[in-house]
Amino acid sequence: MSDEDSEGRLTTAMATSSTATIVTQASSSTPAESSSDDLQQQSVATTCGSARAFAKVPIFIVEDHHDVLTFLYRCIGSRHLPLRGNTIIHFDSHPDMCIPKHMPAGYVFNKEDLLDSISIENWMMPTVFAGHVERIVWIKPDWANQMPKGKFEFNVGEHEGSIRTDSTLEYFVSEGCYQPEDQLENKKSLQLQVCAIEEYKVSDDDDLRGGYILDIDLDYFSTHNPFLKIYEKVGLYEKLKEIFISPELADTTENDLERLQQIARNREEKLEFLESMFLYLEEVGNLKHFLVDYQQEISEEYTTLLAKVSNLVTVLKKEYAEEEIDWSMIYDAGCTCDVTDLPHHESTREEIQSLVQQLESFLVQLPAPPTVITVSRSSEDDYTPADQVEQIQELVLAALKKCLRTELDDPILYYKDQEFKL
């Protein structure tokens, strides 16, 4: 499964027709106020409005990565970013390209519904379906392996009321989010490039001259897999792998679309069955009468899954009091267990400095400055090590100021509830 089906636990798009609008708050607000203020004070930017330019490039710093959408949609609404066709240069140890499987596709037409439905692992793909983003360059460190390097083009569309994709990458198939192109409606095309920083010939990328979003997650420089630490006395994470990993996901390279569709369907059904068990545990505390209440016959495979989860319950309760066990978090941790593990690499100070120097070299080569810069700390959920995040943030901000050939505005510290307006 994707890196982050569960990251949010440890921690709009508007219509895309030619008359589509983005609703956004015109005046300043704090994060706590923005939801109610948006309902009271709105300005509408239409596709026919002329573009605006910032006097200085803004830097918007958040704790949880999906909060950058609050700022990006404000920029779209104020016409500082175009309604459609944006490019994101994405520095991160994780793709952040999960699809919110249970979110109605129509939520991308309502900013509040969308922002309430996304999390740190799935904030990018809804913007693709809405038409706002058509190109993503994911620049990943050496330890990040959840997608292969390369250039990919695929569609993001609607299937039976939910967002799905026709990408055959294991990252999406393992989510149960694959559907053939002919099963997708309202399709939007995405160009995705996955590469290391030295492999991206950014100086030759003339498309960036038209403007782009520079997005940096500080866990690019040093990252934890926080799920490795939970319930360590029973070796929980390894036990979850035995339950959650689907071996058939290791072989999704064949161009047999019907088989891929079946693999995706099986995976989605398996995760739903596992979710029902862990929700039952959250409510009841044991699985003694689960099958009676489930009221459905289950296959031999699912009988085996039930036995494994029941054994896990026994093991956990021997070492931890019931009030210490968070079954929902355990399910979320299991959802990260995949053929490819979540990245885990705590960098030394020297490694961080080396990566920042590479970033500086990259910034100097940019053919044009970004329209906006977004930064995610990702420290409260322990993806960026808490004892390194301040140092990394300081180094990254210094690199931006030193190397970008443009004037930068003072950073907006959204994670400290700093007010902002455009």
Short mmCIF file of C-alpha atoms in Angstrom, two decimals:
data_model
loop_
_atom_site.label_atom_id
_atom_site.label_comp_id
_atom_site.label_asym_id
_atom_site.label_seq_id
_atom_site.Cartn_x
_atom_site.Cartn_y
_atom_site.Cartn_z
CA MET A 1 0.00 0.00 0.00
CA SER A 2 1.09 3.54 -0.24
CA ASP A 3 3.45 5.10 2.16
CA GLU A 4 0.92 6.99 3.98
CA ASP A 5 -2.50 5.50 4.08
CA SER A 6 -2.00 6.03 7.77
CA GLU A 7 0.27 8.98 8.18
CA GLY A 8 -2.56 11.26 9.12
CA ARG A 9 -3.41 8.99 12.07
CA LEU A 10 -0.04 9.61 13.85
CA THR A 11 -0.43 13.02 13.33
CA THR A 12 -11.02 22.79 -4.06
CA ALA A 13 -10.99 22.28 -6.13
CA MET A 14 -13.89 23.93 -7.87
CA ALA A 15 -15.54 22.84 -11.10
CA THR A 16 -13.24 22.47 -14.07
CA SER A 17 -15.48 23.81 -16.82
CA SER A 18 -14.68 27.12 -18.47
CA THR A 19 -17.01 28.87 -16.06
CA ALA A 20 -15.61 27.17 -12.97
CA THR A 21 -14.95 29.23 -9.89
CA ILE A 22 -12.84 28.99 -6.79
CA VAL A 23 -14.29 30.31 -3.60
CA THR A 24 -11.70 31.68 -1.23
CA GLN A 25 -11.46 34.01 1.70
CA ALA A 26 -10.23 37.45 0.77
CA SER A 27 -9.35 38.74 4.20
CA SER A 28 -6.85 37.40 6.71
CA SER A 29 -7.70 34.66 9.17
CA THR A 30 -6.07 32.31 11.56
CA PRO A 31 -6.30 28.56 10.90
CA ALA A 32 -8.91 28.24 13.61
CA GLU A 33 -11.04 30.97 12.07
CA SER A 34 -10.72 30.14 8.41
CA SER A 35 -13.59 27.68 8.14
CA SER A 36 -16.25 29.99 9.54
CA ASP A 37 -14.76 33.13 8.02
CA ASP A 38 -14.69 31.52 4.60
CA LEU A 39 -18.45 31.14 4.82
CA GLN A 40 -18.87 34.80 5.74
CA GLN A 41 -16.25 36.51 3.60
CA GLN A 42 -15.74 35.11 0.13
CA SER A 43 -14.30 36.39 -3.10
CA VAL A 44 -14.76 34.61 -6.38
CA ALA A 45 -12.07 34.26 -9.00
CA THR A 46 -13.16 33.00 -12.40
CA THR A 47 -11.10 31.56 -15.18
CA CYS A 48 -11.58 34.72 -17.20
CA GLY A 49 -9.87 36.86 -14.54
CA SER A 50 -6.38 38.18 -15.27
CA ALA A 51 -3.41 36.65 -13.44
CA ARG A 52 -1.79 38.49 -10.55
CA ALA A 53 1.82 38.44 -9.40
CA PHE A 54 3.20 38.52 -5.88
CA ALA A 55 5.56 41.40 -5.17
CA LYS A 56 7.64 38.91 -3.19
CA VAL A 57 7.50 35.10 -3.37
CA PRO A 58 5.54 33.85 -0.35
CA ILE A 59 6.72 30.94 1.81
CA PHE A 60 3.97 29.07 3.62
CA ILE A 61 5.10 26.72 6.41
CA VAL A 62 2.76 24.09 7.87
CA GLU A 63 3.11 21.17 10.24
CA ASP A 64 0.84 18.68 8.44
CA HIS A 65 1.53 18.56 4.73
CA HIS A 66 -2.07 18.64 3.53
CA ASP A 67 -2.52 22.04 5.15
CA VAL A 68 -0.61 23.58 2.23
CA LEU A 69 -3.85 23.26 0.25
CA THR A 70 -5.40 25.96 2.44
CA PHE A 71 -2.79 28.35 1.05
CA LEU A 72 -2.69 27.02 -2.52
CA TYR A 73 -6.45 27.31 -2.94
CA ARG A 74 -6.27 30.83 -1.55
CA CYS A 75 -3.67 31.59 -4.24
CA ILE A 76 -5.91 30.11 -6.93
CA GLY A 77 -8.84 32.14 -5.66
CA SER A 78 -6.78 35.34 -5.69
CA ARG A 79 -5.51 34.52 -9.21
CA HIS A 80 -1.87 34.31 -8.14
CA LEU A 81 -1.98 30.68 -9.33
CA PRO A 82 -3.92 29.57 -12.41
CA LEU A 83 -7.13 27.61 -12.00
CA ARG A 84 -5.75 24.69 -13.96
CA GLY A 85 -2.50 23.26 -15.30
CA ASN A 86 -0.17 23.90 -12.35
CA THR A 87 3.17 22.13 -11.85
CA ILE A 88 4.40 21.01 -8.42
CA ILE A 89 8.09 20.36 -7.73
CA HIS A 90 7.78 18.05 -4.72
CA PHE A 91 10.75 17.32 -2.41
CA ASP A 92 9.69 14.55 -0.02
CA SER A 93 10.60 11.13 1.34
CA HIS A 94 7.04 10.06 0.48
CA PRO A 95 4.95 10.43 -2.68
CA ASP A 96 1.87 11.88 -0.91
CA MET A 97 -0.14 10.61 -3.89
CA CYS A 98 -2.57 8.26 -2.25
CA ILE A 99 -6.15 8.62 -3.35
CA PRO A 100 -8.79 9.27 -0.66
CA LYS A 101 -10.72 6.13 -1.60
CA HIS A 102 -13.88 6.77 0.38
CA MET A 103 -14.18 10.46 -0.39
CA PRO A 104 -16.93 11.27 -2.89
CA ALA A 105 -15.35 12.63 -6.06
CA GLY A 106 -17.76 15.55 -5.95
CA TYR A 107 -16.03 16.88 -2.83
CA VAL A 108 -13.39 18.46 -5.06
CA PHE A 109 -16.08 20.96 -6.04
CA ASN A 110 -16.46 22.15 -2.45
CA LYS A 111 -13.39 23.47 -0.71
CA GLU A 112 -14.61 22.84 2.83
CA ASP A 113 -15.66 19.25 2.13
CA LEU A 114 -12.34 18.58 0.42
CA LEU A 115 -10.16 20.04 3.16
CA ASP A 116 -12.10 18.07 5.78
CA SER A 117 -11.58 14.81 3.85
CA ILE A 118 -7.86 14.76 3.02
CA SER A 119 -4.77 13.98 5.02
CA ILE A 120 -1.02 14.16 4.64
CA GLU A 121 -0.84 11.08 2.45
CA ASN A 122 -3.52 11.97 -0.09
CA TRP A 123 -3.66 15.72 -0.67
CA MET A 124 -2.22 15.84 -4.19
CA MET A 125 -4.39 13.60 -6.36
CA PRO A 126 -7.68 15.41 -5.70
CA THR A 127 -6.04 18.54 -7.13
CA VAL A 128 -5.24 16.54 -10.27
CA PHE A 129 -8.81 15.29 -10.63
CA ALA A 130 -10.02 18.88 -10.21
CA GLY A 131 -7.73 19.97 -13.03
CA HIS A 132 -5.63 22.33 -10.93
CA VAL A 133 -2.43 20.27 -11.21
CA GLU A 134 -1.31 18.52 -14.38
CA ARG A 135 2.36 17.86 -13.66
CA ILE A 136 4.22 16.62 -10.58
CA VAL A 137 7.97 16.15 -10.27
CA TRP A 138 8.67 14.06 -7.19
CA ILE A 139 12.31 14.51 -6.17
CA LYS A 140 13.10 11.79 -3.67
CA PRO A 141 16.13 10.90 -1.53
CA ASP A 142 18.04 7.65 -1.98
CA TRP A 143 16.13 5.83 0.76
CA ALA A 144 12.68 6.43 -0.73
CA ASN A 145 11.58 3.50 -2.91
CA GLN A 146 7.80 3.53 -3.02
CA MET A 147 7.70 4.43 -6.68
CA PRO A 148 10.22 3.55 -9.36
CA LYS A 149 12.13 6.33 -11.05
CA GLY A 150 10.89 7.36 -14.45
CA LYS A 151 8.39 9.45 -16.35
CA PHE A 152 4.76 8.36 -16.31
CA GLU A 153 1.58 9.69 -17.83
CA PHE A 154 -1.80 8.46 -16.68
CA ASN A 155 -5.34 9.56 -15.95
CA VAL A 156 -7.12 10.41 -12.73
CA GLY A 157 -10.89 10.14 -13.03
CA GLU A 158 -14.14 9.15 -11.43
CA HIS A 159 -15.39 5.58 -11.00
CA GLU A 160 -18.69 4.87 -9.26
CA GLY A 161 -18.55 8.18 -7.42
CA SER A 162 -14.96 7.94 -6.18
CA ILE A 163 -11.59 9.06 -7.52
CA ARG A 164 -9.52 6.35 -9.20
CA THR A 165 -6.59 6.13 -11.62
CA ASP A 166 -5.55 4.01 -14.58
CA SER A 167 -1.92 4.00 -13.45
CA THR A 168 -0.57 0.46 -13.12
CA LEU A 169 2.12 1.48 -10.64
CA GLU A 170 2.09 -0.83 -7.62
CA TYR A 171 1.68 2.23 -5.40
CA PHE A 172 -1.85 2.72 -6.75
CA VAL A 173 -2.78 -0.93 -7.33
CA SER A 174 -1.94 -1.72 -3.69
CA GLU A 175 -4.41 0.95 -2.64
CA GLY A 176 -7.15 -0.74 -4.61
CA CYS A 177 -7.39 2.45 -6.67
CA TYR A 178 -6.68 1.08 -10.15
CA GLN A 179 -9.37 1.14 -12.83
CA PRO A 180 -8.89 0.79 -16.61
CA GLU A 181 -9.12 4.01 -18.57
CA ASP A 182 -12.45 3.06 -20.14
CA GLN A 183 -13.96 2.79 -16.65
CA LEU A 184 -13.04 6.37 -15.71
CA GLU A 185 -15.21 9.41 -16.24
CA ASN A 186 -14.20 13.09 -16.21
CA LYS A 187 -10.58 12.07 -16.71
CA LYS A 188 -7.67 14.44 -16.17
CA SER A 189 -4.17 13.63 -17.38
CA LEU A 190 -1.17 13.74 -15.06
CA GLN A 191 2.48 13.87 -16.07
CA LEU A 192 4.55 12.40 -13.25
CA GLN A 193 8.33 12.38 -13.06
CA VAL A 194 10.08 10.51 -10.24
CA CYS A 195 13.81 11.11 -9.86
CA ALA A 196 16.74 11.90 -7.61
CA ILE A 197 17.76 15.53 -7.42
CA GLU A 198 20.87 15.06 -9.55
CA GLU A 199 18.87 13.32 -12.28
CA TYR A 200 16.50 16.20 -12.88
CA LYS A 201 17.96 18.53 -15.52
CA VAL A 202 16.05 21.45 -14.11
CA SER A 203 17.97 24.11 -16.03
CA ASP A 204 16.55 22.66 -19.26
CA ASP A 205 12.97 22.58 -18.02
CA ASP A 206 11.58 25.60 -19.85
CA ASP A 207 8.04 24.72 -18.79
CA LEU A 208 8.92 26.12 -15.37
CA ARG A 209 9.24 29.60 -16.84
CA GLY A 210 5.46 29.79 -16.82
CA GLY A 211 5.34 29.44 -13.02
CA TYR A 212 5.21 26.52 -10.60
CA ILE A 213 4.80 25.52 -6.97
CA LEU A 214 7.95 24.57 -5.05
CA ASP A 215 6.92 22.17 -2.28
CA ILE A 216 9.40 20.91 0.32
CA ASP A 217 8.74 18.41 3.08
CA LEU A 218 11.51 18.58 5.67
CA ASP A 219 11.43 14.79 5.98
CA TYR A 220 13.19 14.78 2.61
CA PHE A 221 16.38 15.42 4.58
CA SER A 222 15.79 12.90 7.39
CA THR A 223 12.84 10.63 8.03
CA HIS A 224 11.41 8.03 10.40
CA ASN A 225 8.89 5.29 9.89
CA PRO A 226 7.00 6.09 13.10
CA PHE A 227 5.08 2.82 13.01
CA LEU A 228 8.25 0.86 13.74
CA LYS A 229 8.08 2.11 17.32
CA ILE A 230 4.49 1.30 18.27
CA TYR A 231 3.90 -1.61 20.66
CA GLU A 232 7.54 -2.63 20.33
CA LYS A 233 7.33 -5.20 23.14
CA VAL A 234 5.39 -7.55 20.85
CA GLY A 235 7.17 -6.63 17.61
CA LEU A 236 3.87 -5.34 16.25
CA TYR A 237 5.02 -4.02 12.90
CA GLU A 238 6.44 -7.34 11.75
CA LYS A 239 3.27 -9.11 12.85
CA LEU A 240 1.18 -6.65 10.89
CA LYS A 241 3.16 -7.44 7.76
CA GLU A 242 2.08 -11.08 8.03
CA ILE A 243 -1.54 -9.92 8.08
CA PHE A 244 -1.62 -7.01 5.63
CA ILE A 245 0.87 -7.73 2.85
CA SER A 246 -0.66 -9.18 -0.30
CA PRO A 247 2.04 -11.22 -2.11
CA GLU A 248 0.40 -10.77 -5.53
CA LEU A 249 1.26 -7.06 -5.34
CA ALA A 250 4.90 -7.98 -5.93
CA ASP A 251 4.02 -8.85 -9.53
CA THR A 252 2.00 -6.03 -11.07
CA THR A 253 4.35 -5.42 -13.99
CA GLU A 254 2.43 -7.47 -16.54
CA ASN A 255 0.33 -5.50 -18.98
CA ASP A 256 -2.73 -7.61 -18.17
CA LEU A 257 -5.21 -4.90 -17.28
CA GLU A 258 -7.96 -7.34 -16.37
CA ARG A 259 -5.66 -9.09 -13.90
CA LEU A 260 -4.55 -5.75 -12.42
CA GLN A 261 -8.17 -4.76 -11.98
CA GLN A 262 -8.83 -8.01 -10.13
CA ILE A 263 -5.75 -7.54 -7.93
CA ALA A 264 -6.88 -4.01 -7.07
CA ARG A 265 -10.40 -5.23 -6.30
CA ASN A 266 -9.12 -8.08 -4.11
CA ARG A 267 -6.81 -5.71 -2.27
CA GLU A 268 -9.58 -3.20 -1.62
CA GLU A 269 -11.91 -5.92 -0.33
CA LYS A 270 -9.21 -7.36 1.92
CA LEU A 271 -8.50 -3.97 3.46
CA GLU A 272 -12.20 -3.36 4.00
CA PHE A 273 -12.53 -6.73 5.77
CA LEU A 274 -9.53 -5.95 7.97
CA GLU A 275 -10.90 -2.50 8.70
CA SER A 276 -14.21 -4.01 9.83
CA MET A 277 -12.34 -6.24 12.30
CA PHE A 278 -10.30 -3.40 13.78
CA LEU A 279 -13.34 -1.13 14.02
CA TYR A 280 -15.10 -3.97 15.85
CA LEU A 281 -12.13 -4.26 18.20
CA GLU A 282 -12.27 -0.52 18.81
CA GLU A 283 -15.90 -0.82 19.83
CA VAL A 284 -16.08 -4.23 21.53
CA GLY A 285 -12.49 -5.02 22.52
CA ASN A 286 -12.46 -8.61 21.25
CA LEU A 287 -13.47 -10.66 18.20
CA LYS A 288 -15.41 -13.36 20.03
CA HIS A 289 -18.72 -12.59 18.30
CA PHE A 290 -17.35 -10.78 15.25
CA LEU A 291 -18.62 -13.31 12.70
CA VAL A 292 -22.09 -13.32 14.23
CA ASP A 293 -22.31 -9.55 13.93
CA TYR A 294 -20.55 -9.48 10.54
CA GLN A 295 -23.46 -11.49 9.13
CA GLN A 296 -21.65 -12.64 6.00
CA GLU A 297 -19.95 -15.86 5.02
CA ILE A 298 -16.23 -15.48 4.66
CA SER A 299 -13.70 -17.25 2.47
CA GLU A 300 -10.90 -19.52 3.64
CA GLU A 301 -8.45 -16.65 3.14
CA TYR A 302 -10.50 -14.37 5.36
CA THR A 303 -10.90 -17.12 7.96
CA THR A 304 -7.10 -17.22 8.13
CA LEU A 305 -6.98 -13.44 8.46
CA LEU A 306 -9.46 -13.57 11.33
CA ALA A 307 -7.33 -16.16 13.09
CA LYS A 308 -4.18 -14.03 12.67
CA VAL A 309 -5.86 -10.91 13.98
CA SER A 310 -7.35 -12.86 16.90
CA ASN A 311 -3.88 -14.11 17.77
CA LEU A 312 -2.55 -10.57 17.56
CA VAL A 313 -5.24 -9.46 20.03
CA THR A 314 -4.13 -12.15 22.49
CA VAL A 315 -0.46 -11.23 22.17
CA LEU A 316 -1.10 -7.51 22.63
CA LYS A 317 -3.34 -7.98 25.67
CA LYS A 318 -0.65 -10.02 27.42
CA GLU A 319 1.74 -7.06 27.30
CA TYR A 320 -0.54 -4.00 27.33
CA ALA A 321 -3.61 -2.90 29.24
CA GLU A 322 -6.71 -2.59 27.09
CA GLU A 323 -6.83 1.17 27.54
CA GLU A 324 -3.31 1.38 26.07
CA ILE A 325 -4.28 -0.33 22.82
CA ASP A 326 -5.44 1.88 19.96
CA TRP A 327 -6.95 -0.52 17.44
CA SER A 328 -7.60 2.15 14.83
CA MET A 329 -3.98 3.23 14.89
CA ILE A 330 -2.89 -0.40 14.60
CA TYR A 331 -5.06 -0.79 11.49
CA ASP A 332 -3.56 2.39 10.06
CA ALA A 333 -0.07 1.02 10.74
CA GLY A 334 -1.00 -2.20 8.97
CA CYS A 335 -2.10 -0.26 5.92
CA THR A 336 1.48 0.96 5.49
CA CYS A 337 2.75 -2.63 5.27
CA ASP A 338 3.45 -3.24 1.64
CA VAL A 339 5.78 -4.92 -0.75
CA THR A 340 7.84 -1.74 -0.35
CA ASP A 341 8.39 -0.51 3.20
CA LEU A 342 7.93 3.04 4.40
CA PRO A 343 11.29 4.83 4.28
CA HIS A 344 13.25 5.05 7.50
CA HIS A 345 16.55 6.92 7.54
CA GLU A 346 17.61 9.30 10.29
CA SER A 347 20.33 11.38 8.69
CA THR A 348 23.48 12.52 10.40
CA ARG A 349 24.18 16.24 10.61
CA GLU A 350 26.73 15.81 7.81
CA GLU A 351 24.17 14.06 5.59
CA ILE A 352 21.64 16.82 6.18
CA GLN A 353 24.20 19.47 5.27
CA SER A 354 25.11 17.56 2.11
CA LEU A 355 21.46 17.31 1.06
CA VAL A 356 20.98 21.03 1.68
CA GLN A 357 24.01 21.77 -0.48
CA GLN A 358 22.43 19.69 -3.25
CA LEU A 359 19.25 21.72 -2.81
CA GLU A 360 21.24 24.94 -3.13
CA SER A 361 22.79 23.74 -6.39
CA PHE A 362 19.32 22.82 -7.64
CA LEU A 363 17.85 26.20 -6.74
CA VAL A 364 20.59 28.07 -8.57
CA GLN A 365 19.81 26.14 -11.75
CA LEU A 366 16.07 26.86 -11.76
CA PRO A 367 15.17 28.68 -15.00
CA ALA A 368 12.70 30.88 -13.12
CA PRO A 369 11.71 31.44 -9.50
CA PRO A 370 8.65 29.62 -8.13
CA THR A 371 5.32 31.41 -7.87
CA VAL A 372 4.87 30.16 -4.31
CA ILE A 373 6.85 28.01 -1.89
CA THR A 374 5.24 25.58 0.57
CA VAL A 375 7.13 23.84 3.38
CA SER A 376 5.90 21.01 5.61
CA ARG A 377 7.62 20.22 8.89
CA SER A 378 6.07 16.73 9.47
CA SER A 379 7.59 16.50 12.94
CA GLU A 380 4.62 16.05 15.27
CA ASP A 381 3.88 12.67 13.69
CA ASP A 382 7.61 11.81 13.89
CA TYR A 383 8.29 11.60 10.16
CA THR A 384 10.85 14.38 10.46
CA PRO A 385 12.83 13.65 13.65
CA ALA A 386 11.68 16.16 16.27
CA ASP A 387 15.23 16.90 17.41
CA GLN A 388 16.29 17.77 13.85
CA VAL A 389 13.33 19.68 12.43
CA GLU A 390 14.35 23.16 13.60
CA GLN A 391 17.86 22.75 12.24
CA ILE A 392 16.58 21.47 8.90
CA GLN A 393 14.01 24.26 8.61
CA GLU A 394 16.63 26.90 9.33
CA LEU A 395 19.01 25.45 6.72
CA VAL A 396 16.28 25.16 4.07
CA LEU A 397 15.05 28.73 4.57
CA ALA A 398 18.63 29.98 4.39
CA ALA A 399 19.16 28.03 1.15
CA LEU A 400 16.03 29.51 -0.41
CA LYS A 401 17.06 33.04 0.53
CA LYS A 402 20.62 32.51 -0.67
CA CYS A 403 20.01 30.79 -3.97
CA LEU A 404 16.70 31.90 -5.48
CA ARG A 405 17.19 34.84 -7.80
CA THR A 406 14.17 36.72 -6.51
CA GLU A 407 12.93 38.53 -3.44
CA LEU A 408 11.26 36.30 -0.86
CA ASP A 409 8.60 37.40 1.59
CA ASP A 410 8.88 36.62 5.29
CA PRO A 411 7.71 33.04 5.92
CA ILE A 412 4.09 32.59 6.97
CA LEU A 413 4.25 30.32 10.03
CA TYR A 414 0.85 28.69 9.66
CA TYR A 415 1.87 25.96 12.10
CA LYS A 416 2.08 28.69 14.75
CA ASP A 417 -1.38 30.02 13.85
CA GLN A 418 0.12 33.08 12.18
CA GLU A 419 -2.45 35.19 10.36
CA PHE A 420 -2.03 35.78 6.65
CA LYS A 421 -3.70 37.48 3.75
CA LEU A 422 -3.01 37.78 0.03
#
